[in-house]
Short mmCIF file of C-alpha atoms and ligand atoms in Angstrom, two decimals:
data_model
loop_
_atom_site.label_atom_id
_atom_site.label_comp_id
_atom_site.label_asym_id
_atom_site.label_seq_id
_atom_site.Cartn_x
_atom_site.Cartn_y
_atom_site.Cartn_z
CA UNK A 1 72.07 85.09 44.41
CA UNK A 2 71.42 88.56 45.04
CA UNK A 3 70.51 90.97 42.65
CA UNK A 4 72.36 94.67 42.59
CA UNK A 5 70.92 97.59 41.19
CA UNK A 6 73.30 98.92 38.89
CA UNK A 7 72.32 102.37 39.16
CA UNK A 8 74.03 101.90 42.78
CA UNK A 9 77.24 101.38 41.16
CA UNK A 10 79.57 103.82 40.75
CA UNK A 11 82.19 102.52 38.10
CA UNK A 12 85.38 102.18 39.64
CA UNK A 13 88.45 100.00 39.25
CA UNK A 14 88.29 98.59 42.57
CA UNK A 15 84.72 96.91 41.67
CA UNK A 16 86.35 94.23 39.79
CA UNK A 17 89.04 93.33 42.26
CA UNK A 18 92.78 93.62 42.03
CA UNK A 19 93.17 90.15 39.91
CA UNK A 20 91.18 91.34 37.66
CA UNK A 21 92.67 91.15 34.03
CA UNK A 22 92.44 94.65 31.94
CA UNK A 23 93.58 94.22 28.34
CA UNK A 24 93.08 95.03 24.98
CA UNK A 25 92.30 92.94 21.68
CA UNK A 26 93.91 92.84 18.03
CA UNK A 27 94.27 90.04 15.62
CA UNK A 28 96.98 89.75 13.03
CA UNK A 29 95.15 89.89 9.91
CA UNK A 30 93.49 93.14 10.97
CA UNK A 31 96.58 95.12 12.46
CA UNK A 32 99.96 93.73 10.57
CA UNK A 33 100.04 94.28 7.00
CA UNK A 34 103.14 93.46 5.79
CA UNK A 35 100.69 90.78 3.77
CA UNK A 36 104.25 89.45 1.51
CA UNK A 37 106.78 90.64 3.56
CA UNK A 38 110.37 88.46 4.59
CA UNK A 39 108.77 84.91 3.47
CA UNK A 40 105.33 85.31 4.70
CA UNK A 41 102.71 82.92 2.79
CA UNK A 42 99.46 83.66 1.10
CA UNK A 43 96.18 83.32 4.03
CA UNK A 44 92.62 83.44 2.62
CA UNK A 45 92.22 86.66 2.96
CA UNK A 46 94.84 87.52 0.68
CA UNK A 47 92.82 85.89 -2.41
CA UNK A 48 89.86 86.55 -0.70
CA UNK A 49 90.04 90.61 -0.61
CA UNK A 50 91.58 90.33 -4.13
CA UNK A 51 88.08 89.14 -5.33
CA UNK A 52 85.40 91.28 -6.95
CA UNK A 53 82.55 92.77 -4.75
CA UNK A 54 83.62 90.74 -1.43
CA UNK A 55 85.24 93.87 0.69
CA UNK A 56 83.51 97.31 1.50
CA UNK A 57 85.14 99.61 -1.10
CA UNK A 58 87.67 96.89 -2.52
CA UNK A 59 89.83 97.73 0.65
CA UNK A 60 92.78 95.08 0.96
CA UNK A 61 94.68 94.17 4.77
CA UNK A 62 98.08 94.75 3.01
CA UNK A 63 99.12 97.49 5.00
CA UNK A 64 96.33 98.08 7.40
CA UNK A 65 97.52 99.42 10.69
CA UNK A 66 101.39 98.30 9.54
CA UNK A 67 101.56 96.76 12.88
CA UNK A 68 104.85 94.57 11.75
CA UNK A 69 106.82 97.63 11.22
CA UNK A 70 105.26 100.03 13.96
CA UNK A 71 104.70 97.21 16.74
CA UNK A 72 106.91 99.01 19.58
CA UNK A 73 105.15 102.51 18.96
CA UNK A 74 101.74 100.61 19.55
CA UNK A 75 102.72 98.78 22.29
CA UNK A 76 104.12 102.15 24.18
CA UNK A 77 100.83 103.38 23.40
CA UNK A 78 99.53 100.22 25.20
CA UNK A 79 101.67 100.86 28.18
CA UNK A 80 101.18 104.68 28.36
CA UNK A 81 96.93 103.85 28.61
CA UNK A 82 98.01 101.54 31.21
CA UNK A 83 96.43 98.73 30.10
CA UNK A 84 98.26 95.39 31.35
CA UNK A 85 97.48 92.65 28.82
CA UNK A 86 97.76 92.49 25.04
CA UNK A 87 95.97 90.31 23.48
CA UNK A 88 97.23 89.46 19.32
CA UNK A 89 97.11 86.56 17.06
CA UNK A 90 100.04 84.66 15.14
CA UNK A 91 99.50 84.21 11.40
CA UNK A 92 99.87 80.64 10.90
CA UNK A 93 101.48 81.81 7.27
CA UNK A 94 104.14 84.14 8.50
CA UNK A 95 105.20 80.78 10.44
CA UNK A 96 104.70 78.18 7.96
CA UNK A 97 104.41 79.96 4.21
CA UNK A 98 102.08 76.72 3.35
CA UNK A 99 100.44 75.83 5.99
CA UNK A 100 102.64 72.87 6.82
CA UNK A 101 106.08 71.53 6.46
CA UNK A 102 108.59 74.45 5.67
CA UNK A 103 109.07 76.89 8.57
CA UNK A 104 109.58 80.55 7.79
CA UNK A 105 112.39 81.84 10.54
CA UNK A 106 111.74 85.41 9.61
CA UNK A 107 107.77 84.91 10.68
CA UNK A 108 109.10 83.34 14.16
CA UNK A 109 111.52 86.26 14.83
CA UNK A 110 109.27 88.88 14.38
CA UNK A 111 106.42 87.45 16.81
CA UNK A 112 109.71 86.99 19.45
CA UNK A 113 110.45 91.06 18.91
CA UNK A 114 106.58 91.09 19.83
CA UNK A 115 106.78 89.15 22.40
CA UNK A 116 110.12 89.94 23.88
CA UNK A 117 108.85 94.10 23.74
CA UNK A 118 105.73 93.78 25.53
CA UNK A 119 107.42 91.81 28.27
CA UNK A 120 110.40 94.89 28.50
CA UNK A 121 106.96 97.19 28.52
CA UNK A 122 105.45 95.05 31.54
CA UNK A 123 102.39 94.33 28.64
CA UNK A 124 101.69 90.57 29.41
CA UNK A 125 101.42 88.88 25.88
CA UNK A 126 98.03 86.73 25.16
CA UNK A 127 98.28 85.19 21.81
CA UNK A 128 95.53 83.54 20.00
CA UNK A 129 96.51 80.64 17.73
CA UNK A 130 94.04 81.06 15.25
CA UNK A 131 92.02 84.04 14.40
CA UNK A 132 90.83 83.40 11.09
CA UNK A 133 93.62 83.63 8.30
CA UNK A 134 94.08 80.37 7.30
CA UNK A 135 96.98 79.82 4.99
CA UNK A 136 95.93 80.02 1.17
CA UNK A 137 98.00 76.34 0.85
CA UNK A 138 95.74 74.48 2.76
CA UNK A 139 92.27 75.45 1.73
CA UNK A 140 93.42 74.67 -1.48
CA UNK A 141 93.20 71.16 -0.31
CA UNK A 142 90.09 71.42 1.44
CA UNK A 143 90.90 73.77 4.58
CA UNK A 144 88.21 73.20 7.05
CA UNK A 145 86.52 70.94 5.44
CA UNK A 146 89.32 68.48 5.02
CA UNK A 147 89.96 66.65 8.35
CA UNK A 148 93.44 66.85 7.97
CA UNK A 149 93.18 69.57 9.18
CA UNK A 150 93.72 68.16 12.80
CA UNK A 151 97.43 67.32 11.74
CA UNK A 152 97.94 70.62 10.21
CA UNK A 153 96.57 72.89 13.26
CA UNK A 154 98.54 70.56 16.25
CA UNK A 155 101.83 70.74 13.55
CA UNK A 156 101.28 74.16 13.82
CA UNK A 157 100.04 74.55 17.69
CA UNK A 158 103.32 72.50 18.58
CA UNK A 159 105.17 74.93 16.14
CA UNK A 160 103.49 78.26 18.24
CA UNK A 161 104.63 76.18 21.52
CA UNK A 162 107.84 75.13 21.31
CA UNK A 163 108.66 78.52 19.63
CA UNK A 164 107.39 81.20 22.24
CA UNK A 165 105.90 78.65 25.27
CA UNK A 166 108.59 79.68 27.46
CA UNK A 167 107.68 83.54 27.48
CA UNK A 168 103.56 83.52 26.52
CA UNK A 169 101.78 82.47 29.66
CA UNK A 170 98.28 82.96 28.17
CA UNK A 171 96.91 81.11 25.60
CA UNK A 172 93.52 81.24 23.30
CA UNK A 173 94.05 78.13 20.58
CA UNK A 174 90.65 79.74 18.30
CA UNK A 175 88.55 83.08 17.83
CA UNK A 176 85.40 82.80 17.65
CA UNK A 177 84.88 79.36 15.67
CA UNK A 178 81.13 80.32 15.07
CA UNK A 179 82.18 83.26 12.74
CA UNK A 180 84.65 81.52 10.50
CA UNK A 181 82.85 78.54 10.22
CA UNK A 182 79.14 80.56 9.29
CA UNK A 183 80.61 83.32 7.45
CA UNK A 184 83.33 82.16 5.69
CA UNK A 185 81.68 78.41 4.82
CA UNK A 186 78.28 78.98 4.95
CA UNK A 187 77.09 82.32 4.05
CA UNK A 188 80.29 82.92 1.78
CA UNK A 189 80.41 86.69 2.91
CA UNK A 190 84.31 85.98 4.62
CA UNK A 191 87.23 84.23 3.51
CA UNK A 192 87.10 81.56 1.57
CA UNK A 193 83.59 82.53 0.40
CA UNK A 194 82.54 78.93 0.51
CA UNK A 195 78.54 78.15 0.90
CA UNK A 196 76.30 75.43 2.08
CA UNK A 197 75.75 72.76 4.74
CA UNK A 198 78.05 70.43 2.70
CA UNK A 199 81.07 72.87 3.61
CA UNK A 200 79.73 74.03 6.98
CA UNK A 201 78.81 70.98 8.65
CA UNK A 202 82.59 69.32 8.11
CA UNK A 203 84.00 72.65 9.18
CA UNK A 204 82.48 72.83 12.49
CA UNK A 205 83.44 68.90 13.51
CA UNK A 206 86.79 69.58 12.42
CA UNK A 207 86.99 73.46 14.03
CA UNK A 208 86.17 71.56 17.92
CA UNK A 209 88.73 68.70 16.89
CA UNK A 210 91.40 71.18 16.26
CA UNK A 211 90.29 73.16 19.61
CA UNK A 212 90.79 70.15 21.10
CA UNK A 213 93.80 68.76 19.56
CA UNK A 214 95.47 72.40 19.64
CA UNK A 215 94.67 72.43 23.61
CA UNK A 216 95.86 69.47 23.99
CA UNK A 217 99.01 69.90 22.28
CA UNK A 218 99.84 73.18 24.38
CA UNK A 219 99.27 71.40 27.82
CA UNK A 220 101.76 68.31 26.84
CA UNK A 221 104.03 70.92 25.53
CA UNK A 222 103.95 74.13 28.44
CA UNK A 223 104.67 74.43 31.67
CA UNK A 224 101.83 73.59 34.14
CA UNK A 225 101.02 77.01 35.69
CA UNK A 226 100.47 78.64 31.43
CA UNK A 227 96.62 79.21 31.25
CA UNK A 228 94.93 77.82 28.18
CA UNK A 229 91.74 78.46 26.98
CA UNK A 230 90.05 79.20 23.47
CA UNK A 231 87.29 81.70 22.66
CA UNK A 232 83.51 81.98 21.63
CA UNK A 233 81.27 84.84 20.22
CA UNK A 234 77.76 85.19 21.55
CA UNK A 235 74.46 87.06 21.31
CA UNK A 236 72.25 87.34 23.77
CA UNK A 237 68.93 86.16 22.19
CA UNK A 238 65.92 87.17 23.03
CA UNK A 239 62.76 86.11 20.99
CA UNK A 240 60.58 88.22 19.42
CA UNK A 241 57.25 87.64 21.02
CA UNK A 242 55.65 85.08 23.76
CA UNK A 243 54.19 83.33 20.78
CA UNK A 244 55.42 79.47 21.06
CA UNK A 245 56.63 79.28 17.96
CA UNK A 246 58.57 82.76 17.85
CA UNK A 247 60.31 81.01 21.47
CA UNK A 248 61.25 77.80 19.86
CA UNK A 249 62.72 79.86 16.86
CA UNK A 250 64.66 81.77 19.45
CA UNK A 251 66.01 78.40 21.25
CA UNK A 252 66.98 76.88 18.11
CA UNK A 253 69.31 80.48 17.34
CA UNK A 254 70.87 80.34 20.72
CA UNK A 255 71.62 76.79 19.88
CA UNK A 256 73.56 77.52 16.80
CA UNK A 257 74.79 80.86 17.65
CA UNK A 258 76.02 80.51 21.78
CA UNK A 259 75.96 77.03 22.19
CA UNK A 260 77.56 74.47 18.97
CA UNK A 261 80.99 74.54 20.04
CA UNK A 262 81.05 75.55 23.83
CA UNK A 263 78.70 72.06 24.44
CA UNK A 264 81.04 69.35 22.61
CA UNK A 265 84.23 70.76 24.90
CA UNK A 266 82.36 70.91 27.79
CA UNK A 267 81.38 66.99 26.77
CA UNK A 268 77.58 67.79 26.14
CA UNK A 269 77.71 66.55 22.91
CA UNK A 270 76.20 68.73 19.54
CA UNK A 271 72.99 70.37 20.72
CA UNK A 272 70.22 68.97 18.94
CA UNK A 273 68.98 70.76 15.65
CA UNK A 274 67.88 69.44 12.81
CA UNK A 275 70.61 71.41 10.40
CA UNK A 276 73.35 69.39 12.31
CA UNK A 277 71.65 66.01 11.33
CA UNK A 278 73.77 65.99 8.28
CA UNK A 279 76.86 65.73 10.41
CA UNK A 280 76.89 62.66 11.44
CA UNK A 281 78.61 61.52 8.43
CA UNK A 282 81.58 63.31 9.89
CA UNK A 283 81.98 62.02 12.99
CA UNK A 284 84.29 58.97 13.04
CA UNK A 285 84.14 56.10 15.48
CA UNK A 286 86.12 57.28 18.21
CA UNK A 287 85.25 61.16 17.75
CA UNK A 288 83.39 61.48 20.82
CA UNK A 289 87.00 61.15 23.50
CA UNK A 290 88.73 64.05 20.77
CA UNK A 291 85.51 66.34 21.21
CA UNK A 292 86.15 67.67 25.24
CA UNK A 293 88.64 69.13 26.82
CA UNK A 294 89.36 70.73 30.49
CA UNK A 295 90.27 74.25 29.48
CA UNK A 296 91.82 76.45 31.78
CA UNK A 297 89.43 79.23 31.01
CA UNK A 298 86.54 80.45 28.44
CA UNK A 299 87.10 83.33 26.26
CA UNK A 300 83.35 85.00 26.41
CA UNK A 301 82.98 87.78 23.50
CA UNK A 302 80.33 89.64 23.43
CA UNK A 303 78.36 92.89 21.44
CA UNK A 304 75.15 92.90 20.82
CA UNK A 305 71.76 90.91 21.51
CA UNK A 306 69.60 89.56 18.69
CA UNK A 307 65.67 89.76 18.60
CA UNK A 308 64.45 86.14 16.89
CA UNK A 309 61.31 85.38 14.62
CA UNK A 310 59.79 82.45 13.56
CA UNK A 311 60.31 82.58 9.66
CA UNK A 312 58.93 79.63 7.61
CA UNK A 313 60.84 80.44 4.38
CA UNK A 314 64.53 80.58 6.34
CA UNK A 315 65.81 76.97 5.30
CA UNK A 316 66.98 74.73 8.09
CA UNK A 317 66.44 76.60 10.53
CA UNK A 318 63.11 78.26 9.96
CA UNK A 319 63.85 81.57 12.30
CA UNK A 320 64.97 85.04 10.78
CA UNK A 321 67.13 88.08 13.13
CA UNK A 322 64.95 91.10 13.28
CA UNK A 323 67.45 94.03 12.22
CA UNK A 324 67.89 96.44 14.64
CA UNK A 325 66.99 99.38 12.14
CA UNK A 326 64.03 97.84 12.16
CA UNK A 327 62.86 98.13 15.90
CA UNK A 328 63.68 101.58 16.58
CA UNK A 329 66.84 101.31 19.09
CA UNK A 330 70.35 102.26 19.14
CA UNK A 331 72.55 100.97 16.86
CA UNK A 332 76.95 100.84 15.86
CA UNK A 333 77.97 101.92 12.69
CA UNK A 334 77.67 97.52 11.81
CA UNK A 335 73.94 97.83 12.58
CA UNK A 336 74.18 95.73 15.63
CA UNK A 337 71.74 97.50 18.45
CA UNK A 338 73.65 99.26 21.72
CA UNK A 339 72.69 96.65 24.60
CA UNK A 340 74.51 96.99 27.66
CA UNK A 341 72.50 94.17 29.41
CA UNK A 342 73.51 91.44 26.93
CA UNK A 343 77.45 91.13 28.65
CA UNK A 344 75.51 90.33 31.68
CA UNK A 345 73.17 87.96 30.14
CA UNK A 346 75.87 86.17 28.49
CA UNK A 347 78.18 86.03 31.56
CA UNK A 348 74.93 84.24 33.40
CA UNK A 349 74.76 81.60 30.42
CA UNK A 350 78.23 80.69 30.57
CA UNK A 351 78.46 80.71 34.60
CA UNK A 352 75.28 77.79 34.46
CA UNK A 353 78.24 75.95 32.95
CA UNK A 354 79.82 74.21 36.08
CA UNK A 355 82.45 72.85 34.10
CA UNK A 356 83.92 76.02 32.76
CA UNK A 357 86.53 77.74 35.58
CA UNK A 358 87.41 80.91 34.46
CA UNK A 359 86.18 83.27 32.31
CA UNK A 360 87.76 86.32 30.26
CA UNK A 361 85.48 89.03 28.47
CA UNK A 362 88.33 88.33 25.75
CA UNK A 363 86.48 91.30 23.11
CA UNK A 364 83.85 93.69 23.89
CA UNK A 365 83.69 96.75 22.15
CA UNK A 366 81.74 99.39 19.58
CA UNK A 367 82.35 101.22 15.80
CA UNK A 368 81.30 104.37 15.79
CA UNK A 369 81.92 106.87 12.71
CA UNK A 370 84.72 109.23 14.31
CA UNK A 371 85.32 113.18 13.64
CA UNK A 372 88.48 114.60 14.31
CA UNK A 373 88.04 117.95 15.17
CA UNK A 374 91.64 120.35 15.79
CA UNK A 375 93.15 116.73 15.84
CA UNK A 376 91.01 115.76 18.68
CA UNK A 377 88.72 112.62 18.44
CA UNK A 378 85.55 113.28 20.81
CA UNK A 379 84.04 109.78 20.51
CA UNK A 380 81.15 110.23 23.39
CA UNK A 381 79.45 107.38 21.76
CA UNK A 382 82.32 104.87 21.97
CA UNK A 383 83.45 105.79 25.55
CA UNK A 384 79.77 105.80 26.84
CA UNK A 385 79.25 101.99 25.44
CA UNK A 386 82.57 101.23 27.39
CA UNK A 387 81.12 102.68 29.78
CA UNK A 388 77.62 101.13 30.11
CA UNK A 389 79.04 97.15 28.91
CA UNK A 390 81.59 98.32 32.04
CA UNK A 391 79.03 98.61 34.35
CA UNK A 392 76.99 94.97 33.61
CA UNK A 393 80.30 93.37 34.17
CA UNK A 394 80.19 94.46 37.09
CA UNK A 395 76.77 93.71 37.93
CA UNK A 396 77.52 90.12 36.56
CA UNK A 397 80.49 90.09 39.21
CA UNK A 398 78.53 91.69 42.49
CA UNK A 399 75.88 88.88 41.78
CA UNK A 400 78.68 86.40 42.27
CA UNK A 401 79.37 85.35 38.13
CA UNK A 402 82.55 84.18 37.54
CA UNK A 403 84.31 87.28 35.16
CA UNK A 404 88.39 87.41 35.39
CA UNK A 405 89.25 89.93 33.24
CA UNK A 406 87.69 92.25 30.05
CA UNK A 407 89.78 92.65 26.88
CA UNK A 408 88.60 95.79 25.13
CA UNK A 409 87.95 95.50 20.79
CA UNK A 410 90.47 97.13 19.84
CA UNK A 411 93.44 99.32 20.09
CA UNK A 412 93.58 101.21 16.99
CA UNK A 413 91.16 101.31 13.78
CA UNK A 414 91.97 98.48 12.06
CA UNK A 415 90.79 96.15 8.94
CA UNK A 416 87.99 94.81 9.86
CA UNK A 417 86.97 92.06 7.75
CA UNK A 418 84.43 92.45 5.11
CA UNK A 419 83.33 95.82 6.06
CA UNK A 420 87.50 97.04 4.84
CA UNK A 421 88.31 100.24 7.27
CA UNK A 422 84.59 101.46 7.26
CA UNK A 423 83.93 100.93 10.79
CA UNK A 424 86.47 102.23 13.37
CA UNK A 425 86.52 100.06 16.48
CA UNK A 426 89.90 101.30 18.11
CA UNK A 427 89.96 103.38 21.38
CA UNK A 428 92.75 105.08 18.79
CA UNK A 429 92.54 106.56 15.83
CA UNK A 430 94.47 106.09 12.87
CA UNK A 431 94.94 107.72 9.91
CA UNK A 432 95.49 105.64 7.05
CA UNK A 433 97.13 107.78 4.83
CA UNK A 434 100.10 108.87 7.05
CA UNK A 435 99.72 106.03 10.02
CA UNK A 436 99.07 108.61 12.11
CA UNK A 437 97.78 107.42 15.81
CA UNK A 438 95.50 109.35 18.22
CA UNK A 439 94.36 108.48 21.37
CA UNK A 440 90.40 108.64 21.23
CA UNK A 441 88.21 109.84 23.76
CA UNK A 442 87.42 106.50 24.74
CA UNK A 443 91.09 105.70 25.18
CA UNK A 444 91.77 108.60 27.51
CA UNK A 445 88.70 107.68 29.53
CA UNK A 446 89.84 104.07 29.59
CA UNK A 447 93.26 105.01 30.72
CA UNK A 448 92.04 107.05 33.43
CA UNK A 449 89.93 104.46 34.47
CA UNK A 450 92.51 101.82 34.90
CA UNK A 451 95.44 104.63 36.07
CA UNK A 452 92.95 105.27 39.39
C1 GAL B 501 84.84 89.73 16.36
C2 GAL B 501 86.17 89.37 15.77
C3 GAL B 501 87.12 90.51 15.64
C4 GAL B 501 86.46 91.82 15.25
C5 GAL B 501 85.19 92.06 16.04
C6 GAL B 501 84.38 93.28 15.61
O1 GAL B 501 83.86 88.86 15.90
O2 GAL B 501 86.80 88.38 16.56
O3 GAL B 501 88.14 90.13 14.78
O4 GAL B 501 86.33 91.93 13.91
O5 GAL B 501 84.34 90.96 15.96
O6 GAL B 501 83.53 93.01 14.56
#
């Protein structure tokens, strides 16, 4: 392959081809609010932020970015920064108040007003199944770590199908499995705040299962040209010195961060670590068939790299991240260092997959505290990381890597997670107090850039 100097690049549109896909990312936990509103159920998160200590500033998602009520405003903002592709997430609650069984016909028309107004916009819908907000129902029987979970997610998935399959031509069944299944059932820091191998280890056997089952379900159940895929977060790791054992430490990250859940799809089986001994218990006979599946594309989502150490006191896994305040680089408002190079890394780790076809940058994006000067929003930072993660993409794609299409994180300022409204990821601004919106800096520039 030949290698480009990026410097020789000017950024343009044109670099990327005219298939390429340009979109933008939300998920419904983050945007919607509406939390109760016309039969909706309880998620996680709603008993999760109501908990002492676990959100930045006891900050709640029940209004956030009131996405439910001001969905055709956003999306004319989504047209009118030309972006083609919107990318959002059903709440499996709105749907089905407990998880299962009882269908909520308000929760399905609203996601058809969605649906139906992006299509009048020319915004091509791309819905993600599952980004995180499991309903409050079913982890009170377990949630992940139940493995009935299967049946609930392809009830569900076959609920998501038959209801908007003939209009959504794009399809992600998960977000970022790694996240949900580390933060929320290891490390206890997201919803449901559970900690330990004992609730980790069944959650990520049963989190590929349901990627499976809920891919399956959409191809028996959609026409054969709709796309389906699912999507993974990744760091590019790098380790901290040449010493062996600071190398191995860094392997044994990638493994757990970049590779647990892309390998079983891709029928590579678990990669080997010794903190994933303990699942074996999960695994039933006849596992192995309900652990791979031919996706139609990857979802590749990418922000930062991580620097790796050998650590003897870290249990399991015996290697430590080395903060980025700590090594004197650039960093986000969450800490997490600016590293242009690691898209392009990460697009070269997924490409020496042959099995994967087709890949999306499905998030990519920065938080940057924002000042809004005269009502203006000069966010340098923001649109210069656009900028710079821009460029490596195409790098990755004038080496000859496989990149379809990048999904910036996120339209506006949204709830994001833990961290409450602290960081603002949107290319627009919001004010929380009035709703206001406000195209960014960053927006403009991104609008300009795909208007050319
Ligand atoms: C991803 C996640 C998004 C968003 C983003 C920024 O991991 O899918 O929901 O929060 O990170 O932190």
């Amino acid at each position: 392959m030949k290698s480009t100097n990026i410097q020789d690049i000017p950024l343009n549109k044109q670099l990327f081809g005219d298939d390429f896909v340009w979109g933008v990312s939300t998920a419904a936990l983050q945007i919607e609010g509406a939390h109760d509103a016309d039969g909706k159920g309880e998620s996680v998160w709603d008993v999760f932020s109501t908990k002492k200590g676990k959100i930045f500033g006891g900050h709640h998602h029940h209004i956030a970015c009131d996405f439910y009520n001001r969905y055709e405003a956003d999306i004319d903002l989504i047209k009118q920064l030309n972006i083609k592709a919107f990318r959002f997430s059903i709440s499996w609650s709105r749907l089905l108040p407990d998880g299962t069984g009882r269908v909520n016909q308000a929760g399905i028309d609203y996601y058809n007003r969605v649906i139906d107004y992006c299509l009048q916009q020319g915004v091509e819908p791309w819905v993600t199944i599952y980004h995180w907000d499991l309903p409050h129902a079913l982890e009170l029987q377990g949630g992940w770590t139940n493995r009935a979970i299967v049946d609930w997610f392809t009830n569900y998935t076959t609920l998501c199908a038959q209801s908007f399959g003939d209009r959504v031509k794009h399809w992600m069944v998960m977000n970022e499995p790694t996240v949900f299944t580390g933060a929320g059932y290891f490390f206890g820091i997201h919803a449901p705040g559970k900690t330990g191998l004992k609730n980790f280890l069944p959650a990520v056997h049963h989190a590929v299962l349901c990627m499976v089952a809920g891919g399956k379900t959409l191809r028996k159940l959609l026409p054969k040209t709709t796309q389906i895929g699912t999507t993974f977060s990744c760091s590019y790791i790098e380790p901290y010195s040449n010493k062996p054992r600071d190398v191995a430490a860094a392997k044994r990250v990638d493994a757990l961060l970049n590779r647990l859940f892309i390998e079983p799809i891709l029928g590579m089986g678990y990669p080997e670590l010794s903190v994933l001994k303990g699942m074996e218990k999960y695994i039933l006979p006849g596992d192995e068939a309900n652990l791979i599946f031919d996706f139609d594309f990857i979802g590749v989502q990418n922000y930062t790299r991580e620097i790796v150490k050998y650590s003897l006191f870290t249990p399991y896994i015996h290697a430590k991240l080395v903060k980025a305040e700590k090594r004197n680089v650039p960093t986000t408002a969450m800490g997490w260092e600016v590293y242009p190079e690691s898209i392009y890394h990460m697009l070269k780790q997924f490409n020496a997959y042959p099995q994967i076809k087709k890949i999306y940058l499905t998030e990519s994006g920065s938080a940057f505290p924002d000042e809004v000067v005269d009502g203006v929003i000069n966010d340098t930072k923001r649109a210069q990381y656009l900028q710079d993660f821009l460029q490596q993409v195409a790098r990755a794609k004038s080496d000859g890597y496989e990149v379809s299409g990048y999904f910036i994180w996120t339209l506006t300022d949204n709830f994001e997670w833990a961290e409450g409204y602290n960081p603002r990821f949107g290319i627009i601004h919001v004010d929380f107090e009035t709703q206001q919106r406000t195209v960014k800096a960053s927006g403009q520039w991104y609008a300009d850039f795909l208007g050319d």
